[in-house]
Short mmCIF file of C-alpha atoms and ligand atoms in Angstrom, two decimals:
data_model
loop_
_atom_site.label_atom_id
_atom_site.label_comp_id
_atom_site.label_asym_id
_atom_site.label_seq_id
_atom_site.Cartn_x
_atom_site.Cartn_y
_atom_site.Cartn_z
CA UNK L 300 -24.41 -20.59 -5.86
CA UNK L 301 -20.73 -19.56 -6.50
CA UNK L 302 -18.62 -18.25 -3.32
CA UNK L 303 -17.13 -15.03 -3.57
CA UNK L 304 -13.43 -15.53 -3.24
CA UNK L 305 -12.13 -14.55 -0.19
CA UNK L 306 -15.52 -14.17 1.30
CA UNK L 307 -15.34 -17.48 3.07
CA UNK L 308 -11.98 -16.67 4.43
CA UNK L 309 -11.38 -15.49 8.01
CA UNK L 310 -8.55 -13.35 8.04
CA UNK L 311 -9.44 -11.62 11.17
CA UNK L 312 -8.78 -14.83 13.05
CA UNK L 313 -5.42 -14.87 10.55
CA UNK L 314 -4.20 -11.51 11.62
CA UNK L 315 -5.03 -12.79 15.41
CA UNK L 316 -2.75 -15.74 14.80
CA UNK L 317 -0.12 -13.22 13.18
CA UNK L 318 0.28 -11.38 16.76
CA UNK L 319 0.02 -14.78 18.53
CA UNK L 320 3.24 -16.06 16.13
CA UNK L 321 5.85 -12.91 15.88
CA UNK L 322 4.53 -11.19 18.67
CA UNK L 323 7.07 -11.15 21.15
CA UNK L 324 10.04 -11.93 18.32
CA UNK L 325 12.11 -9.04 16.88
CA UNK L 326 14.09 -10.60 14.56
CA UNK L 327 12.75 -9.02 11.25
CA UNK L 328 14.00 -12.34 9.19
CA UNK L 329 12.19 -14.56 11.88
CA UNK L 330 9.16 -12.85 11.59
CA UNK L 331 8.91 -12.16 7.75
CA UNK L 332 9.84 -15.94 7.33
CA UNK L 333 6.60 -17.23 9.78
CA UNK L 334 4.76 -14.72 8.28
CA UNK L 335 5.19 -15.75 4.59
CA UNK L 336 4.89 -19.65 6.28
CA UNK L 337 1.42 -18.86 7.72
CA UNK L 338 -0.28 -17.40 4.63
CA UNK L 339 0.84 -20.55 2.64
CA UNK L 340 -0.26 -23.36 4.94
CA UNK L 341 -3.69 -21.11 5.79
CA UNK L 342 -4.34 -20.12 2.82
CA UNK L 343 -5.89 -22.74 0.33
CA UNK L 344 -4.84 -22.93 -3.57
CA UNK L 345 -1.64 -21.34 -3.11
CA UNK L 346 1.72 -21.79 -4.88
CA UNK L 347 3.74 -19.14 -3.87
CA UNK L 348 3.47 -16.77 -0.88
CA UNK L 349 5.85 -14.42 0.07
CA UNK L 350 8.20 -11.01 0.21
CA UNK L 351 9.84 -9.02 -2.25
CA UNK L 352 11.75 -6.48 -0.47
CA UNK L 353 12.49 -3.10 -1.71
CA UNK L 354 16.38 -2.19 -1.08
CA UNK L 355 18.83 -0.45 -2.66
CA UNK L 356 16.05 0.68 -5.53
CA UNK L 357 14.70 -2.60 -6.48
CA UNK L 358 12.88 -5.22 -5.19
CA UNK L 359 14.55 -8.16 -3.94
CA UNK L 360 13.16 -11.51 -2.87
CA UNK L 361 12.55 -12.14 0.61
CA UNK L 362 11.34 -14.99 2.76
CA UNK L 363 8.99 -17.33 0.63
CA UNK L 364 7.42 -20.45 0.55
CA UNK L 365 7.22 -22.43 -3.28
CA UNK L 366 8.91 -22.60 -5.90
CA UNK L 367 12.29 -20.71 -6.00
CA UNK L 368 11.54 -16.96 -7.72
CA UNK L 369 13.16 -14.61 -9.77
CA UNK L 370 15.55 -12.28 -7.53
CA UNK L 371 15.53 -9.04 -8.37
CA UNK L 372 11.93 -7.12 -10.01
CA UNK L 373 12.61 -3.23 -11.17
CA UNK L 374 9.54 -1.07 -10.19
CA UNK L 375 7.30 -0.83 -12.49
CA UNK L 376 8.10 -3.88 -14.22
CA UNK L 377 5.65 -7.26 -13.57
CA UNK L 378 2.86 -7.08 -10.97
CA UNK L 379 5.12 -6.70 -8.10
CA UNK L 380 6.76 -4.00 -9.60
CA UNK L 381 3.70 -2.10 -10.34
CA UNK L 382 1.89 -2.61 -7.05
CA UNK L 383 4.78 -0.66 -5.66
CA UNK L 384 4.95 2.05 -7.89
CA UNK L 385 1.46 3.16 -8.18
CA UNK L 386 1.03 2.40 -3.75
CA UNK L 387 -1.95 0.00 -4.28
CA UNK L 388 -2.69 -3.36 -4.35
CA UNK L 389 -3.40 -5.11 -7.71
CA UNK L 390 -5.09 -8.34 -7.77
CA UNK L 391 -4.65 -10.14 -11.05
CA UNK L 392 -7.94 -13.01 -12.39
CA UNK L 393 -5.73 -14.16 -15.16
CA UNK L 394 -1.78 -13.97 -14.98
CA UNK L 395 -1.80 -14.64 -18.77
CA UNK L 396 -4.25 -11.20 -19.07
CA UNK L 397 -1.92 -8.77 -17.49
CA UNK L 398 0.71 -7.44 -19.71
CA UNK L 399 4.47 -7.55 -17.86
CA UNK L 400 3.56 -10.67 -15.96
CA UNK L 401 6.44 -12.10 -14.80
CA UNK L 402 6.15 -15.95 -14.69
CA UNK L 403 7.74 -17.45 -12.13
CA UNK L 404 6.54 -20.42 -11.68
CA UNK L 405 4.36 -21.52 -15.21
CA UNK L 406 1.41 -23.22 -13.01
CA UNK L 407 0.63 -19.78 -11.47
CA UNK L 408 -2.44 -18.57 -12.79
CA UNK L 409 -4.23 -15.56 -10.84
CA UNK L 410 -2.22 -13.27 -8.01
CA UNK L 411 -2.62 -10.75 -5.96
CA UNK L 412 0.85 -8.26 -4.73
CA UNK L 413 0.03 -5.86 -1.72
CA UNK L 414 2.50 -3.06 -1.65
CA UNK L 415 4.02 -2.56 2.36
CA UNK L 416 4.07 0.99 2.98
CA UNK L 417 5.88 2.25 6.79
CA UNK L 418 5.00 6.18 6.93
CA UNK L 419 3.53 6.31 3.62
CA UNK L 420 7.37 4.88 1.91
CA UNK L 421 7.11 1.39 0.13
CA UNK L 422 9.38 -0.77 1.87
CA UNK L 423 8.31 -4.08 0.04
CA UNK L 424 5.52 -6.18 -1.36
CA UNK L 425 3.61 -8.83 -0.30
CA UNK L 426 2.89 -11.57 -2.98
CA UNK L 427 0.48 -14.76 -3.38
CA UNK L 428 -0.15 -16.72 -6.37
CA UNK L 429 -2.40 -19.47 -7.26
CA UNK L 430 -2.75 -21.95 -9.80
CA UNK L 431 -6.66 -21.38 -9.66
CA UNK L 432 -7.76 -18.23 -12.12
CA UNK L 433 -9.77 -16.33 -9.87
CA UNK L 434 -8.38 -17.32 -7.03
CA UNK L 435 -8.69 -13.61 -5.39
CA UNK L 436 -11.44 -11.46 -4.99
CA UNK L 437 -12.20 -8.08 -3.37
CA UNK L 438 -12.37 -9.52 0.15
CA UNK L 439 -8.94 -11.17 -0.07
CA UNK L 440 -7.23 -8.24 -1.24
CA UNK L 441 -9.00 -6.40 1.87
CA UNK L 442 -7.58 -9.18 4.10
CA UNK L 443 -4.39 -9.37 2.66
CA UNK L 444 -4.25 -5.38 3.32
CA UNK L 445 -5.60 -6.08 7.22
CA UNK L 446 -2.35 -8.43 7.07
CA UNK L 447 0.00 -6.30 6.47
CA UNK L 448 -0.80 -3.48 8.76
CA UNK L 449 -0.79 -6.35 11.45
CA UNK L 450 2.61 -6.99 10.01
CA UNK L 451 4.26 -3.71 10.09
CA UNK L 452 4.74 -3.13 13.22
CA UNK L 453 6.47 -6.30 14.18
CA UNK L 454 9.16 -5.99 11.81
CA UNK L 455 12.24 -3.82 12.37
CA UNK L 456 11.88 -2.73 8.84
CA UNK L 457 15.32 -0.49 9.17
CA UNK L 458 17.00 -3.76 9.03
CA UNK L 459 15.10 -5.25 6.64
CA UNK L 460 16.14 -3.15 3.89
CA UNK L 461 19.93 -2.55 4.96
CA UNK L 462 21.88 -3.95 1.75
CA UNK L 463 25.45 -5.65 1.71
N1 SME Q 508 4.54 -12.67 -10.84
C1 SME Q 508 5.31 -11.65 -10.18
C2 SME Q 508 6.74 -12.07 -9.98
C3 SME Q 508 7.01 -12.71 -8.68
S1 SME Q 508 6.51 -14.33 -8.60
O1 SME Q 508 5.09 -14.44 -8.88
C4 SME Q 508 6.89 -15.04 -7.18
C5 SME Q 508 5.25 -10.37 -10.97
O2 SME Q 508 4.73 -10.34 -12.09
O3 SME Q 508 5.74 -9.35 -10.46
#
């Protein structure tokens, strides 16, 4: 019988070890960058988990762990783009399906981008790619979402997105 993706996955025990890691730290960069650390080494079949942060009109890259990324993504444009724009996650089978894809890292093969929201304004995205197709299903992009309100409050998002 085939496993559901993400099905398998405890990400209540994740968001648990979220609190347990940035808890008592307030330095957003700190926390974004232990954050983006503990989805990678959790998570299995990963290549790329991180931030894209969304300053000064456009996303730019934040703490990551792979392969180095583009820098800047216009909303709208790619799947990071687009999870911002329209407020919802997007969760992508096939990279090579989804028209805009921005590639990257070429072994990257299925994603999934969870826009960060802080009183209903996007302040960022949250990105993981694998070089499995399929890699995400329904129950990731739930825990992914579960993430990132655990997240939220223990970043000083103000910061975050000052630009110089
Ligand atoms: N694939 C993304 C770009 C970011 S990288 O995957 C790290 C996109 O299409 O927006």
């Amino acid at each position: 019988m085939r496993t559901v993706p993400g099905e398998d996955f405890d990400y209540e025990e994740l968001a648990g070890e979220l609190v347990a890691l940035l808890g008592r730290e307030r330095d957003w960069l700190a926390n974004l960058a232990n954050a983006a650390a503990l989805l990678y080494d959790r998570l299995p079949d990963l290549n790329w988990a991180g931030f894209y942060l969304y300053r000064g009109g456009e996303l730019v890259v934040g703490p990551f762990q792979g392969k180095p990324a583009c820098t800047r993504i216009q909303p709208g444009r790619g799947v990071c783009g687009t999870a911002l724009l329209r407020r919802e996650t997007i969760v992508v089978p096939d990279v090579h399906q989804f028209p805009g894809h921005i590639a990257c890292d070429p072994a990257s093969r299925s994603e999934v981008v969870i826009p960060i929201l802080v009183n209903g304004k996007p302040v960022g995205v949250l990105d993981l790619d694998s070089p499995r197709r399929e890699r995400f299903g329904p129950a990731d992009a739930r825990g992914l979402e579960r993430f990132v309100e655990t997240l939220i409050p223990l970043v000083n998002w103000e910061r975050a997105l000052e630009c110089w």
